[in-house]
Short mmCIF file of C-alpha atoms and ligand atoms in Angstrom, two decimals:
data_model
loop_
_atom_site.label_atom_id
_atom_site.label_comp_id
_atom_site.label_asym_id
_atom_site.label_seq_id
_atom_site.Cartn_x
_atom_site.Cartn_y
_atom_site.Cartn_z
CA UNK A 1 17.59 -16.49 16.75
CA UNK A 2 15.74 -13.85 14.73
CA UNK A 3 12.65 -12.36 16.38
CA UNK A 4 10.50 -13.72 13.55
CA UNK A 5 11.43 -17.31 14.40
CA UNK A 6 10.99 -16.75 18.15
CA UNK A 7 7.49 -15.33 17.72
CA UNK A 8 6.56 -17.95 15.12
CA UNK A 9 7.54 -20.72 17.56
CA UNK A 10 5.48 -19.14 20.35
CA UNK A 11 2.36 -19.40 18.18
CA UNK A 12 3.08 -22.71 16.47
CA UNK A 13 1.82 -25.51 18.65
CA UNK A 14 1.54 -28.45 16.28
CA UNK A 15 1.31 -29.59 12.67
CA UNK A 16 3.78 -30.72 10.02
CA UNK A 17 3.75 -27.68 7.73
CA UNK A 18 6.43 -25.38 9.13
CA UNK A 19 7.57 -27.87 11.80
CA UNK A 20 10.96 -27.12 10.25
CA UNK A 21 11.30 -23.37 9.56
CA UNK A 22 14.35 -21.81 7.88
CA UNK A 23 14.61 -18.04 8.18
CA UNK A 24 16.87 -15.76 6.11
CA UNK A 25 17.33 -11.98 6.32
CA UNK A 26 17.76 -11.87 2.53
CA UNK A 27 17.47 -14.38 -0.29
CA UNK A 28 17.33 -14.19 -4.04
CA UNK A 29 14.01 -16.05 -3.86
CA UNK A 30 12.50 -18.35 -1.24
CA UNK A 31 11.34 -20.62 -4.09
CA UNK A 32 14.92 -20.95 -5.35
CA UNK A 33 16.19 -21.63 -1.82
CA UNK A 34 13.51 -24.29 -1.32
CA UNK A 35 14.74 -26.01 -4.50
CA UNK A 36 18.34 -25.81 -3.25
CA UNK A 37 17.25 -27.33 0.08
CA UNK A 38 14.96 -29.93 -1.44
CA UNK A 39 17.27 -32.98 -1.38
CA UNK A 40 18.12 -32.65 2.31
CA UNK A 41 14.88 -31.15 3.66
CA UNK A 42 11.67 -32.82 4.74
CA UNK A 43 8.13 -32.54 3.40
CA UNK A 44 6.59 -29.48 5.07
CA UNK A 45 9.79 -27.44 5.41
CA UNK A 46 9.13 -23.70 5.21
CA UNK A 47 11.67 -21.14 3.98
CA UNK A 48 11.01 -17.53 5.00
CA UNK A 49 12.94 -14.44 3.88
CA UNK A 50 12.72 -10.92 5.26
CA UNK A 51 13.46 -9.64 1.76
CA UNK A 52 14.11 -11.06 -1.72
CA UNK A 53 16.45 -9.65 -4.32
CA UNK A 54 15.01 -11.71 -7.19
CA UNK A 55 11.49 -12.59 -6.07
CA UNK A 56 9.69 -14.54 -8.78
CA UNK A 57 6.13 -14.06 -9.94
CA UNK A 58 3.89 -16.00 -12.32
CA UNK A 59 4.46 -15.89 -16.06
CA UNK A 60 8.10 -14.81 -15.73
CA UNK A 61 7.32 -11.65 -13.79
CA UNK A 62 9.27 -10.46 -10.77
CA UNK A 63 7.85 -10.01 -7.27
CA UNK A 64 8.93 -6.82 -5.54
CA UNK A 65 10.00 -7.85 -2.02
CA UNK A 66 11.07 -5.02 0.30
CA UNK A 67 12.22 -5.84 3.85
CA UNK A 68 10.34 -5.54 7.11
CA UNK A 69 6.75 -5.27 5.95
CA UNK A 70 5.53 -8.33 4.12
CA UNK A 71 5.60 -12.11 4.25
CA UNK A 72 7.61 -14.09 1.70
CA UNK A 73 7.80 -17.85 2.13
CA UNK A 74 7.94 -21.16 0.31
CA UNK A 75 6.57 -24.49 1.41
CA UNK A 76 8.42 -27.61 0.28
CA UNK A 77 6.24 -30.64 -0.40
CA UNK A 78 7.09 -34.18 -1.44
CA UNK A 79 3.68 -35.56 -2.36
CA UNK A 80 2.88 -39.09 -3.44
CA UNK A 81 0.37 -38.13 -6.13
CA UNK A 82 0.89 -37.76 -9.89
CA UNK A 83 2.34 -34.57 -11.49
CA UNK A 84 -1.03 -33.66 -13.10
CA UNK A 85 -2.52 -33.14 -9.64
CA UNK A 86 0.21 -30.76 -8.47
CA UNK A 87 -1.14 -27.80 -10.45
CA UNK A 88 -4.22 -27.89 -8.23
CA UNK A 89 -2.12 -27.26 -5.13
CA UNK A 90 -1.92 -23.63 -6.06
CA UNK A 91 -5.70 -23.35 -5.60
CA UNK A 92 -5.47 -25.27 -2.34
CA UNK A 93 -2.93 -22.73 -1.12
CA UNK A 94 -5.10 -19.83 -2.33
CA UNK A 95 -8.00 -21.15 -0.29
CA UNK A 96 -5.84 -21.61 2.81
CA UNK A 97 -4.38 -18.11 2.42
CA UNK A 98 -7.80 -16.52 2.01
CA UNK A 99 -9.06 -18.28 5.15
CA UNK A 100 -5.98 -17.16 7.11
CA UNK A 101 -6.12 -13.53 5.98
CA UNK A 102 -9.77 -13.50 6.94
CA UNK A 103 -9.05 -14.93 10.41
CA UNK A 104 -6.09 -12.67 11.18
CA UNK A 105 -7.37 -9.40 9.66
CA UNK A 106 -11.08 -9.94 10.33
CA UNK A 107 -11.71 -8.82 6.75
CA UNK A 108 -13.35 -10.93 4.06
CA UNK A 109 -11.06 -11.36 1.06
CA UNK A 110 -11.64 -12.99 -2.30
CA UNK A 111 -9.72 -15.10 -4.78
CA UNK A 112 -9.03 -14.02 -8.32
CA UNK A 113 -8.58 -17.24 -10.25
CA UNK A 114 -6.33 -19.08 -9.98
CA UNK A 115 -4.46 -17.78 -6.99
CA UNK A 116 -4.39 -14.04 -6.37
CA UNK A 117 -5.88 -12.93 -3.08
CA UNK A 118 -7.87 -9.77 -3.43
CA UNK A 119 -9.07 -7.24 -0.84
CA UNK A 120 -11.37 -4.45 -2.03
CA UNK A 121 -10.49 -5.34 -5.63
CA UNK A 122 -6.72 -5.01 -5.05
CA UNK A 123 -4.15 -7.79 -5.06
CA UNK A 124 -2.64 -8.41 -1.62
CA UNK A 125 -1.08 -11.82 -2.25
CA UNK A 126 0.37 -13.90 -5.09
CA UNK A 127 1.24 -17.59 -5.22
CA UNK A 128 3.78 -19.34 -7.43
CA UNK A 129 3.90 -23.14 -7.55
CA UNK A 130 6.90 -24.86 -9.12
CA UNK A 131 7.51 -28.56 -9.46
CA UNK A 132 10.33 -30.95 -10.31
CA UNK A 133 9.47 -34.27 -11.91
CA UNK A 134 11.88 -37.21 -12.44
CA UNK A 135 10.93 -40.44 -14.17
CA UNK A 136 7.27 -39.43 -14.25
CA UNK A 137 7.16 -38.91 -10.46
CA UNK A 138 7.15 -35.71 -8.43
CA UNK A 139 10.53 -35.08 -6.77
CA UNK A 140 9.22 -32.01 -5.00
CA UNK A 141 6.72 -29.19 -5.23
CA UNK A 142 7.50 -25.69 -4.00
CA UNK A 143 4.60 -23.36 -3.25
CA UNK A 144 5.80 -19.78 -2.88
CA UNK A 145 3.54 -17.21 -1.25
CA UNK A 146 4.04 -13.46 -1.11
CA UNK A 147 1.60 -11.60 1.15
CA UNK A 148 1.64 -7.83 1.11
CA UNK A 149 0.97 -7.53 4.82
CA UNK A 150 1.91 -4.05 5.99
CA UNK A 151 3.44 -2.24 3.00
CA UNK A 152 1.87 1.22 2.71
CA UNK A 153 3.55 2.63 -0.39
CA UNK A 154 3.46 1.01 -3.86
CA UNK A 155 5.02 2.08 -7.13
CA UNK A 156 1.78 3.25 -8.74
CA UNK A 157 3.18 2.95 -12.26
CA UNK A 158 4.01 -0.78 -12.15
CA UNK A 159 1.87 -1.97 -9.27
CA UNK A 160 -1.46 -0.35 -10.10
CA UNK A 161 -3.51 -3.23 -8.74
CA UNK A 162 -1.36 -3.98 -5.69
CA UNK A 163 -2.17 -3.17 -2.11
CA UNK A 164 -1.59 -4.62 1.35
CA UNK A 165 -3.75 -5.90 4.16
CA UNK A 166 -2.84 -2.93 6.34
CA UNK A 167 -3.49 -0.44 3.55
CA UNK A 168 -6.95 -1.90 2.91
CA UNK A 169 -8.06 -2.54 6.50
CA UNK A 170 -6.24 0.24 8.36
CA UNK A 171 -4.76 -2.31 10.76
CA UNK A 172 -1.30 -3.89 10.83
CA UNK A 173 -1.13 -7.68 10.73
CA UNK A 174 1.32 -9.74 12.71
CA UNK A 175 3.20 -11.69 10.06
CA UNK A 176 4.23 -14.55 12.35
CA UNK A 177 0.62 -15.15 13.45
CA UNK A 178 -0.53 -14.97 9.83
CA UNK A 179 2.02 -17.60 8.80
CA UNK A 180 1.06 -19.98 11.62
CA UNK A 181 -2.67 -19.72 10.81
CA UNK A 182 -2.01 -20.01 7.08
CA UNK A 183 0.08 -23.19 7.45
CA UNK A 184 -2.55 -24.74 9.67
CA UNK A 185 -5.29 -23.91 7.14
CA UNK A 186 -3.09 -25.34 4.38
CA UNK A 187 -2.67 -28.60 6.27
CA UNK A 188 -6.44 -28.98 6.57
CA UNK A 189 -7.12 -28.14 2.94
CA UNK A 190 -4.19 -30.29 1.70
CA UNK A 191 -5.31 -33.31 3.68
CA UNK A 192 -8.81 -32.90 2.26
CA UNK A 193 -7.33 -32.61 -1.24
CA UNK A 194 -5.22 -35.75 -0.73
CA UNK A 195 -8.25 -37.65 0.58
CA UNK A 196 -10.44 -36.84 -2.41
CA UNK A 197 -7.67 -36.66 -5.03
CA UNK A 198 -9.24 -33.56 -6.57
CA UNK A 199 -10.71 -30.18 -5.71
CA UNK A 200 -14.23 -31.59 -5.64
CA UNK A 201 -14.77 -31.17 -1.89
CA UNK A 202 -13.03 -27.76 -1.70
CA UNK A 203 -14.68 -26.43 -4.83
CA UNK A 204 -17.80 -24.98 -3.24
CA UNK A 205 -15.85 -22.93 -0.71
CA UNK A 206 -13.35 -21.82 -3.37
CA UNK A 207 -16.18 -20.69 -5.65
CA UNK A 208 -17.84 -18.78 -2.81
CA UNK A 209 -14.67 -16.66 -2.63
CA UNK A 210 -14.14 -16.40 -6.37
CA UNK A 211 -14.21 -12.73 -7.35
CA UNK A 212 -14.53 -13.61 -11.06
CA UNK A 213 -17.66 -15.70 -10.62
CA UNK A 214 -20.60 -14.42 -12.65
CA UNK A 215 -18.44 -11.71 -14.24
CA UNK A 216 -17.34 -11.10 -17.80
CA UNK A 217 -13.67 -11.95 -18.06
CA UNK A 218 -11.02 -11.55 -20.68
CA UNK A 219 -8.79 -14.59 -21.12
CA UNK A 220 -5.29 -13.70 -22.28
CA UNK A 221 -3.66 -16.78 -23.83
CA UNK A 222 -0.35 -16.91 -25.71
CA UNK A 223 -2.36 -17.65 -28.89
CA UNK A 224 -4.76 -14.73 -28.41
CA UNK A 225 -7.41 -13.11 -26.21
CA UNK A 226 -11.10 -13.90 -25.92
CA UNK A 227 -13.87 -13.15 -23.46
CA UNK A 228 -16.79 -14.82 -21.76
CA UNK A 229 -18.70 -15.26 -18.53
CA UNK A 230 -16.81 -16.92 -15.65
CA UNK A 231 -19.06 -19.60 -14.14
CA UNK A 232 -16.84 -21.26 -11.52
CA UNK A 233 -14.20 -24.01 -11.49
CA UNK A 234 -14.25 -27.75 -12.17
CA UNK A 235 -12.77 -30.47 -9.97
CA UNK A 236 -9.38 -29.99 -11.68
CA UNK A 237 -9.30 -26.30 -10.76
CA UNK A 238 -9.82 -25.08 -14.32
CA UNK A 239 -11.88 -21.93 -14.77
CA UNK A 240 -15.20 -22.58 -16.52
CA UNK A 241 -15.94 -19.78 -18.95
CA UNK A 242 -19.06 -19.52 -21.11
CA UNK A 243 -18.48 -18.11 -24.58
CA UNK A 244 -21.03 -15.82 -26.28
CA UNK A 245 -22.36 -18.84 -28.29
CA UNK A 246 -23.17 -20.66 -25.02
CA UNK A 247 -20.34 -23.21 -25.15
CA UNK A 248 -18.48 -23.85 -21.94
CA UNK A 249 -14.69 -23.80 -22.01
CA UNK A 250 -12.39 -25.11 -19.24
CA UNK A 251 -9.38 -22.80 -18.97
CA UNK A 252 -6.14 -24.24 -17.56
CA UNK A 253 -4.04 -21.80 -15.51
CA UNK A 254 -0.64 -22.43 -17.20
CA UNK A 255 0.29 -19.40 -19.24
CA UNK A 256 -3.12 -17.82 -19.05
CA UNK A 257 -4.03 -14.52 -17.43
CA UNK A 258 -7.57 -13.49 -16.55
CA UNK A 259 -8.77 -9.91 -16.34
CA UNK A 260 -12.05 -8.16 -15.79
CA UNK A 261 -13.28 -6.41 -18.91
CA UNK A 262 -12.34 -2.98 -17.61
CA UNK A 263 -9.87 -3.59 -14.84
CA UNK A 264 -7.89 -6.14 -12.84
CA UNK A 265 -10.96 -8.04 -11.53
C1 BTN B 301 2.37 -13.94 -8.68
O1 BTN B 301 2.90 -13.57 -9.73
O2 BTN B 301 1.25 -13.52 -8.35
C2 BTN B 301 3.07 -14.91 -7.79
C3 BTN B 301 3.99 -14.22 -6.82
C4 BTN B 301 4.67 -15.16 -5.85
C5 BTN B 301 5.65 -14.44 -4.96
C6 BTN B 301 6.20 -15.31 -3.87
S1 BTN B 301 7.15 -14.41 -2.67
C7 BTN B 301 7.72 -15.88 -1.98
C8 BTN B 301 8.01 -16.84 -3.11
N1 BTN B 301 9.35 -16.65 -3.62
C9 BTN B 301 9.35 -16.16 -4.85
O3 BTN B 301 10.37 -15.89 -5.50
N2 BTN B 301 8.09 -16.01 -5.30
C10 BTN B 301 7.12 -16.43 -4.32
#
């Protein structure tokens, strides 16, 4: 058994998320593996890879995934709710990840809407949620999380805004402990989300961590760019942005990217 799994099992005492853990030295992408495993694997299965050769990011980007330093995993879910609600899971995972990074590193991090985790204004984690729907029902949802845990060197040309927890805090994080805490935080947030059927009860905490809140943002949509003041989120997880004329617009994550006026946040 790989050391990762042994240590993970020492920490993991209970809970359904990660009760079944599959560990791989190398995968193309943990999200792709989770899809391949979806028919025969249970709700809550977690796929971890030491490295990825074709890690996937949001909006068709790739996710650079070197071995030995970071955490790359996907959580397979088979929820009962309707497909429209699944998009919100990405914010639920962002909240759980922020809580876990805070607990394990002792450092307060923030969320850049919808789901980047930011430490000192640098991105230390990305989340990619993918879903399969058949006959109007969710077959499965895969939430993929890449945490830059201990990577110290980044390609400054392409990864200008990227950093790691260790680089920002000066302390290494134990990846297995981080994963156990993160999955436990996800369970709590997910159960709350399922109870209320929306982000309403998680919204206040999410907004308290929202790095964009009260800042001028630039919204990059396929049909063009515009800017306004980010106010918070609504119960569907959309970003509420006030235009210069005072009107409030709800921005859906989909193909949208949000930037600060001058930089990444
Ligand atoms: C983003 O663009 O910010 C999302 C990045 C998501 C990366 C993670 S790493 C584990 C999982 N497997 C993938 O191929 N992507 C996600």
